[in-house]
XYZ file of C-alpha atoms in Angstrom:
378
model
C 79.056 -21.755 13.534
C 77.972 -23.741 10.752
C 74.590 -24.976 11.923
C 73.810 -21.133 12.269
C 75.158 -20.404 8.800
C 72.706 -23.423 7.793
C 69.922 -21.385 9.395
C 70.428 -18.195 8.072
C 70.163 -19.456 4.843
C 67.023 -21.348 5.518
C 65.732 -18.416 6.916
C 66.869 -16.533 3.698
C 65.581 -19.461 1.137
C 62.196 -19.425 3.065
C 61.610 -15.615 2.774
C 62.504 -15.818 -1.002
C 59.798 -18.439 -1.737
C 56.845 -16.797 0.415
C 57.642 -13.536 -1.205
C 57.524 -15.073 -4.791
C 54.267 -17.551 -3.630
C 52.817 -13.622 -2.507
C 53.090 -12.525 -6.339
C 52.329 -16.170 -7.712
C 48.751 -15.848 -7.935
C 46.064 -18.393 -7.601
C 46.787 -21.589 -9.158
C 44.288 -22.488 -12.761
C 42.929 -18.566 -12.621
C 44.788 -16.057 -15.059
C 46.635 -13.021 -13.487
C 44.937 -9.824 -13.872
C 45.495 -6.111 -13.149
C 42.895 -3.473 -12.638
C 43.409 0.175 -12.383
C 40.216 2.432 -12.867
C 37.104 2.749 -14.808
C 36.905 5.886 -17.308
C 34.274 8.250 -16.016
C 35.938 11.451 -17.287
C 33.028 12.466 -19.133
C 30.359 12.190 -16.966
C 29.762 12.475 -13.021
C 28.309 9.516 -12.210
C 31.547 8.514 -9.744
C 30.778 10.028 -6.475
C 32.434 10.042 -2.897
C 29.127 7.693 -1.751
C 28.992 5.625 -5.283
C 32.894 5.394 -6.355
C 32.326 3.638 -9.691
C 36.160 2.057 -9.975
C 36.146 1.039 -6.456
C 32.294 -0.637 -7.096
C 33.663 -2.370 -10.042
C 37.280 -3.692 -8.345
C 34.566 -5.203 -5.482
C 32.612 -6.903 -8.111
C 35.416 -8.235 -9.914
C 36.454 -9.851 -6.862
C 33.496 -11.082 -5.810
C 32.596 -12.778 -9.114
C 36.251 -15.088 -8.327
C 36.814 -15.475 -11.878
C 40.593 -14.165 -11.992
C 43.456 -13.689 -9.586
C 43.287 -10.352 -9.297
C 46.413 -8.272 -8.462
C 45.377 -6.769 -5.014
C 44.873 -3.242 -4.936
C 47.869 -2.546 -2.394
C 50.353 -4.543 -4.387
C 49.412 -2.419 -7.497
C 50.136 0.532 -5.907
C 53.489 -0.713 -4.347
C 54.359 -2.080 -7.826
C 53.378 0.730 -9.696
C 55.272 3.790 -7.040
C 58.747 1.170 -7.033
C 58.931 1.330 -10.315
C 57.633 4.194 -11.681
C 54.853 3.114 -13.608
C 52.320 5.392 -15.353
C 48.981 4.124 -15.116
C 46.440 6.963 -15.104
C 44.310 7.958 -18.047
C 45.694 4.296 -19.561
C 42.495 2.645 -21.776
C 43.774 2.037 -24.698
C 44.629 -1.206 -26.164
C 48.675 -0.280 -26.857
C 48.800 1.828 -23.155
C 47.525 -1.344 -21.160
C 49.390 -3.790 -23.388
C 52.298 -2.067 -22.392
C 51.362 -1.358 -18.510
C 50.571 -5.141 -18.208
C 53.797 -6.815 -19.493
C 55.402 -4.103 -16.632
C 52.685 -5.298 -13.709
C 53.767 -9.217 -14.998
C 49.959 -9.898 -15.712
C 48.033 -12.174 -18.207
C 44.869 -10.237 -18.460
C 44.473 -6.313 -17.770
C 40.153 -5.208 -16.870
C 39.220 -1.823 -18.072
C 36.137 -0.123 -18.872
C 33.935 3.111 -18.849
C 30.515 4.357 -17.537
C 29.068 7.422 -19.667
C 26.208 9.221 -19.959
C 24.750 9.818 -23.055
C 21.606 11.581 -23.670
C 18.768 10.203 -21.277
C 21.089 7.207 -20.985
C 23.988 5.540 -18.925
C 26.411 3.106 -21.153
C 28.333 0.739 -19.026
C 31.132 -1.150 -20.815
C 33.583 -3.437 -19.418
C 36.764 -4.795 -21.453
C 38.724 -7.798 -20.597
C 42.275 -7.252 -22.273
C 44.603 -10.358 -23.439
C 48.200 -9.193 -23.057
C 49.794 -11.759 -25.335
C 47.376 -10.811 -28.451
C 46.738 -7.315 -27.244
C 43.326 -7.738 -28.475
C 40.174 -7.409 -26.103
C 38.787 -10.962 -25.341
C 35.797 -9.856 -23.968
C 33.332 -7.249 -23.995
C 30.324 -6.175 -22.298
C 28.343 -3.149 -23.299
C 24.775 -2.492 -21.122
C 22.368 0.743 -21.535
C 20.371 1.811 -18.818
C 18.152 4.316 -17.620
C 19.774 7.979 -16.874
C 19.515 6.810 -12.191
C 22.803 7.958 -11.051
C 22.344 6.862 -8.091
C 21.804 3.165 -9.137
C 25.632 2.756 -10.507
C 26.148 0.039 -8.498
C 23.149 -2.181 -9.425
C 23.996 -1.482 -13.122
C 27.421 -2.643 -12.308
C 26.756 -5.957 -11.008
C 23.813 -6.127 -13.611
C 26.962 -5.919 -16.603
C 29.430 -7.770 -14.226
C 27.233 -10.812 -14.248
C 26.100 -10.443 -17.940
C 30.013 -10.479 -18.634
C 30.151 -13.616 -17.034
C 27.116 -15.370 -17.856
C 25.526 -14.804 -14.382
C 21.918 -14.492 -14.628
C 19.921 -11.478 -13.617
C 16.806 -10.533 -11.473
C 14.852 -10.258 -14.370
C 12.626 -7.306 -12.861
C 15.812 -5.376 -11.452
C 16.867 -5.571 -15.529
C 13.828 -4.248 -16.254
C 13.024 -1.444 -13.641
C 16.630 0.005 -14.884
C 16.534 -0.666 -18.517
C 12.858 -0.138 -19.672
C 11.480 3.597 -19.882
C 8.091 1.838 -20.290
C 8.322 0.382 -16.526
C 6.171 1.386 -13.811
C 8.075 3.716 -11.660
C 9.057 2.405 -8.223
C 11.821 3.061 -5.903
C 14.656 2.028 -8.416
C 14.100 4.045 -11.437
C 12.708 6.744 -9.497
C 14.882 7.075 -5.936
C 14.212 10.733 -5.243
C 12.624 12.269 -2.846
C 10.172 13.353 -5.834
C 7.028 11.610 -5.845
C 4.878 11.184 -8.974
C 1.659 12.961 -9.992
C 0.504 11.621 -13.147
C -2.905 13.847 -13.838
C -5.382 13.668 -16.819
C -8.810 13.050 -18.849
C -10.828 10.959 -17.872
C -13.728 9.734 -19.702
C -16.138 6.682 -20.294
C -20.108 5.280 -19.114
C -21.697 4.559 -16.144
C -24.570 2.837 -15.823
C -27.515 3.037 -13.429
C -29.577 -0.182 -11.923
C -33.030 -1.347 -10.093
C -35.092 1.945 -8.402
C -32.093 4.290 -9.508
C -32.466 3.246 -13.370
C -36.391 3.622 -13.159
C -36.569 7.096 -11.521
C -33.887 8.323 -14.101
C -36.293 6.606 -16.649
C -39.379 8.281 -15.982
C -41.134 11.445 -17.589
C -40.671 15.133 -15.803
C -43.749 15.317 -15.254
C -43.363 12.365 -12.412
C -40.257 13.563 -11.153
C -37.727 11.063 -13.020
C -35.260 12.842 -15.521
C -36.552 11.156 -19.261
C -32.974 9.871 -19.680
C -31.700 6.489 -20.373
C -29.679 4.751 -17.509
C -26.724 4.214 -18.863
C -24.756 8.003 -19.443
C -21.441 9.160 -20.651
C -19.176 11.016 -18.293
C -16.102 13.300 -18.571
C -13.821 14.542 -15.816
C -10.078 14.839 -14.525
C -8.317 13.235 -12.147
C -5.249 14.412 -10.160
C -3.189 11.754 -8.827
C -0.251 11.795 -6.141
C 1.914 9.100 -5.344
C 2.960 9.362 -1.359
C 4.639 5.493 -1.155
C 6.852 3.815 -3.649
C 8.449 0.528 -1.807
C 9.248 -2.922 -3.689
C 6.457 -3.379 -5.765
C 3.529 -1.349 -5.269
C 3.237 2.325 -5.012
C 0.302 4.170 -3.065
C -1.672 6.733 -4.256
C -4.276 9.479 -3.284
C -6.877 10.511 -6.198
C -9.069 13.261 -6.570
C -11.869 13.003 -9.412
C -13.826 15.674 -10.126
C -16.404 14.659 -13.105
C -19.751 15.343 -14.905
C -21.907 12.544 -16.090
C -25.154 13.183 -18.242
C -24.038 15.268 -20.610
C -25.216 13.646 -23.702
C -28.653 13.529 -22.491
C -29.016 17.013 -21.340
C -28.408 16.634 -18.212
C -25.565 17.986 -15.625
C -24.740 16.010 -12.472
C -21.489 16.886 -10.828
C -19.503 14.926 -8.735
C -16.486 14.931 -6.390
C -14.584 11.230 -5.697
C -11.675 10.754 -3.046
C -10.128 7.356 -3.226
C -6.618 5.740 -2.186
C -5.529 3.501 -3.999
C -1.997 0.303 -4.620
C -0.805 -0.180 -7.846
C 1.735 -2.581 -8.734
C 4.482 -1.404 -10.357
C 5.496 -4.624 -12.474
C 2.451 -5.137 -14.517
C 0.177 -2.174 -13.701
C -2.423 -3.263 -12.190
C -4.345 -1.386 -9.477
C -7.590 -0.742 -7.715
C -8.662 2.172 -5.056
C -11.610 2.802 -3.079
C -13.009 6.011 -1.040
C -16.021 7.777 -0.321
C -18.051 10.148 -3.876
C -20.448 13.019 -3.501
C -22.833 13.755 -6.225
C -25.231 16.591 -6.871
C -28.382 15.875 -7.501
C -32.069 17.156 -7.680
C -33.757 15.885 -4.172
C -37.326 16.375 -3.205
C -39.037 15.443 -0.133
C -42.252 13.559 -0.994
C -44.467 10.143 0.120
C -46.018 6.762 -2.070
C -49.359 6.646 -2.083
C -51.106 3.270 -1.984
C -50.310 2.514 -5.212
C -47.445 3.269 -5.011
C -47.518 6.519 -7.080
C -45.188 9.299 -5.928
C -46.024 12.698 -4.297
C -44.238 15.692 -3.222
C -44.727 16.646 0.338
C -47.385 19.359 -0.751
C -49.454 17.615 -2.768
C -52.049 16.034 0.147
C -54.843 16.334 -1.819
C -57.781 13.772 -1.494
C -55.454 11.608 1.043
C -57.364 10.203 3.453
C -54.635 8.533 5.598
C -51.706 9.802 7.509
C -48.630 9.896 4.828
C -44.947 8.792 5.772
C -42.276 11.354 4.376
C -39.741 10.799 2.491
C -36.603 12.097 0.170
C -35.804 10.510 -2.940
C -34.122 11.896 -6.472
C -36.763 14.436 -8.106
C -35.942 16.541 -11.360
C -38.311 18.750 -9.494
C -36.245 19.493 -6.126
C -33.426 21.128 -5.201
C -29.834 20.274 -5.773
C -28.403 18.080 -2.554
C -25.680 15.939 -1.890
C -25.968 12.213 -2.515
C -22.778 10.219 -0.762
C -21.547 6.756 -2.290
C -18.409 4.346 -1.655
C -16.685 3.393 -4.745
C -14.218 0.248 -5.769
C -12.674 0.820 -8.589
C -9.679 -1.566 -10.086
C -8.189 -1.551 -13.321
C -4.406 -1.694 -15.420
C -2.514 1.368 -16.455
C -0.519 0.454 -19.735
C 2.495 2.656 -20.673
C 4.175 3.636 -24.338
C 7.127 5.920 -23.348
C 6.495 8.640 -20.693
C 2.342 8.014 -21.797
C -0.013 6.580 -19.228
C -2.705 4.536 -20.695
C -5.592 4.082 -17.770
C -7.899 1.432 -18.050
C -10.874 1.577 -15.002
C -13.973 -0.241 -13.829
C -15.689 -0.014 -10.692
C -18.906 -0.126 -8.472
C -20.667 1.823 -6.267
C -23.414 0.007 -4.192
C -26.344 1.900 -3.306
C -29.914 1.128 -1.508
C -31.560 2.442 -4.808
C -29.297 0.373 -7.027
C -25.903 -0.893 -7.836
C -23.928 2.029 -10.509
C -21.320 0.554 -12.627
C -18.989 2.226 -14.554
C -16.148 2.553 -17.026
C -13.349 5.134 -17.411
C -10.133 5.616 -19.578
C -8.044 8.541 -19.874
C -4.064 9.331 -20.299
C -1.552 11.117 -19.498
C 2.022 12.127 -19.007
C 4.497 11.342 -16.120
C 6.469 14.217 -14.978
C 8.475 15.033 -11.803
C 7.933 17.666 -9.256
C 10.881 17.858 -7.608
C 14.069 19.128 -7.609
C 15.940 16.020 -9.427
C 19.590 17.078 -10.447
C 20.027 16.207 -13.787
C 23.085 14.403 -15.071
């Protein structure tokens, strides 16, 4: 009888101790309590991106407290009757963490304001009642993102460094859109001017250079052009987005002359530092005749056979005198995009190699980002 009376109360002790040891906490880490993040204002909490359960995952991750688990809040705060909802203030969680038996309470709030998203996190001391810390981070308005910019202020919080580029694709208007600060299924067309020289070389740069009379065009060989390019973005992975161009242009103008052209190129730019560089096929219109070198080397149009002796070998060349035809090229063109804001600064060079001489050429232009798709707004 009495060795089972000895057990029973072993039994008993032993139950006592594991259920205090279950609400001692970890031993050197201060006892904290976390109930929700404030997101009244705003709807950046979804059923797929829950913002307080993001943040209570986070918190326990970064193993800096003993945090009071989730379950045993919830048993705590239904035995004794605790109110805990809509509780941010100072005096409320003072008060609901002297009842939950903690050190340190974690609170915070995620709003949206303007084209912005404010992420703040508070780390309460119950025995001042003052906040101990706080950590306030703006980013971009990507609702979708709320978890990134979570652990981005979780870790700034707690002096946890960064990926410095996933900072900046969230925080920076000025970055180069990429699949971060622009998830949606909306791709980006940023269209405009374009403008700047090209410049002609070897047989191409003579026949330009010579009189009418001879078939050349009297015009220097290097010529200003003007044009527009539309631009469609149909990849945006990791660091590089892909993109289809379409330039129509005119080049000539400020000599009195009018040469159209048509350029299709597809293009990778890097969406860290801007940098790019495309390539495709370009169709010019141009005066063509059909003609022959004498033996000096003089040129003839196909008609003029007078006073030659010898059997002639035809050929078509660029004539001010013929008819308008199509003159293909290949181009490579590379160059750096700078940004202000929403404004696209283009900076281009490229090359376009030819049996009648290498072109080279210069372009700038700008223009505005915008977005085609149906983005809901927050």
């Amino acid at each position: 009888m009495k060795n089972q009376i000895k057990n029973t109360a072993a039994i008993i002790i032993l139950t006592l101790f594991s259920q205090s040891n279950a609400f001692a906490g970890e031993p050197g880490k201060s006892r904290m309590a976390f109930i929700d993040i404030d997101c009244r204002n705003t709807v950046v909490s979804t059923t797929e991106n829950p913002v307080t359960a993001l943040t209570r995952v986070e918190l326990e991750k970064s193993k800096q407290f003993d945090l009071l688990d989730k379950y045993d809040l919830e048993y705590l705060i239904k035995r004794d009757s605790i109110k805990s909802t809509n509780c941010y203030s100072k005096i409320c969680m003072t008060e609901l963490g002297r009842k939950l038996n903690v050190e340190k309470m974690f609170t915070g709030s995620v709003e949206v304001l303007s084209d912005k998203i404010i992420v703040t996190f508070r780390i309460l001391d119950i025995a001042s009642g003052t906040f101990e810390k706080v950590q306030v981070n703006e980013f971009i308005n990507v609702p979708v993102e709320i978890k990134k910019m979570i652990v981005i202020t979780m870790n700034s919080m707690f002096g946890v460094a960064n990926d410095a580029a996933l900072v900046t694709a969230l925080t920076k208007k000025e970055a180069f859109d990429d699949a971060i600060n622009n998830p949606y299924k909306l791709l980006l067309r940023t269209d405009g001017p374009r403008m700047g020289f090209t410049y002609f070389t070897g047989e191409a740069a003579t026949l330009i250079g010579a009189k009418r009379a001879e078939g050349g065009f009297g015009a220097q060989p290097m010529m200003f052009q003007f044009g527009y390019q539309f631009e469609k973005q149909y990849l945006n992975e990791g660091n590089f987005q892909a993109l289809f161009e379409f330039v129509p242009m005119v080049t000539g103008l400020d000599q009195g002359l009018i040469i159209p052209s048509i350029t299709l190129m597809n293009g990778l730019r890097n969406n860290k530092n801007g940098w790019e560089f495309a390539f495709g096929p370009t169709l010019s219109f141009v005066n063509k005749s059909t003609g022959f070198y004498d033996n000096t080397n003089k040129w003839h149009l196909a008609s003029d056979t007078t006073n030659i002796g010898y059997k002639v070998s035809l050929e078509s060349r660029i004539d001010s005198r013929g008819e308008l035809n199509i003159s293909p090229g290949f181009v490579f063109a590379f160059g750096k995009t700078f940004k202000s804001g929403k404004l696209n600064i283009p900076l281009n060079a490229y090359v376009i190699p030819h049996n009648t001489g290498v072109r080279f050429g210069f372009s700038f232009g700008f223009n505005a980002r915008d977005r085609y798709s149906t983005r809901k707004e927050y």
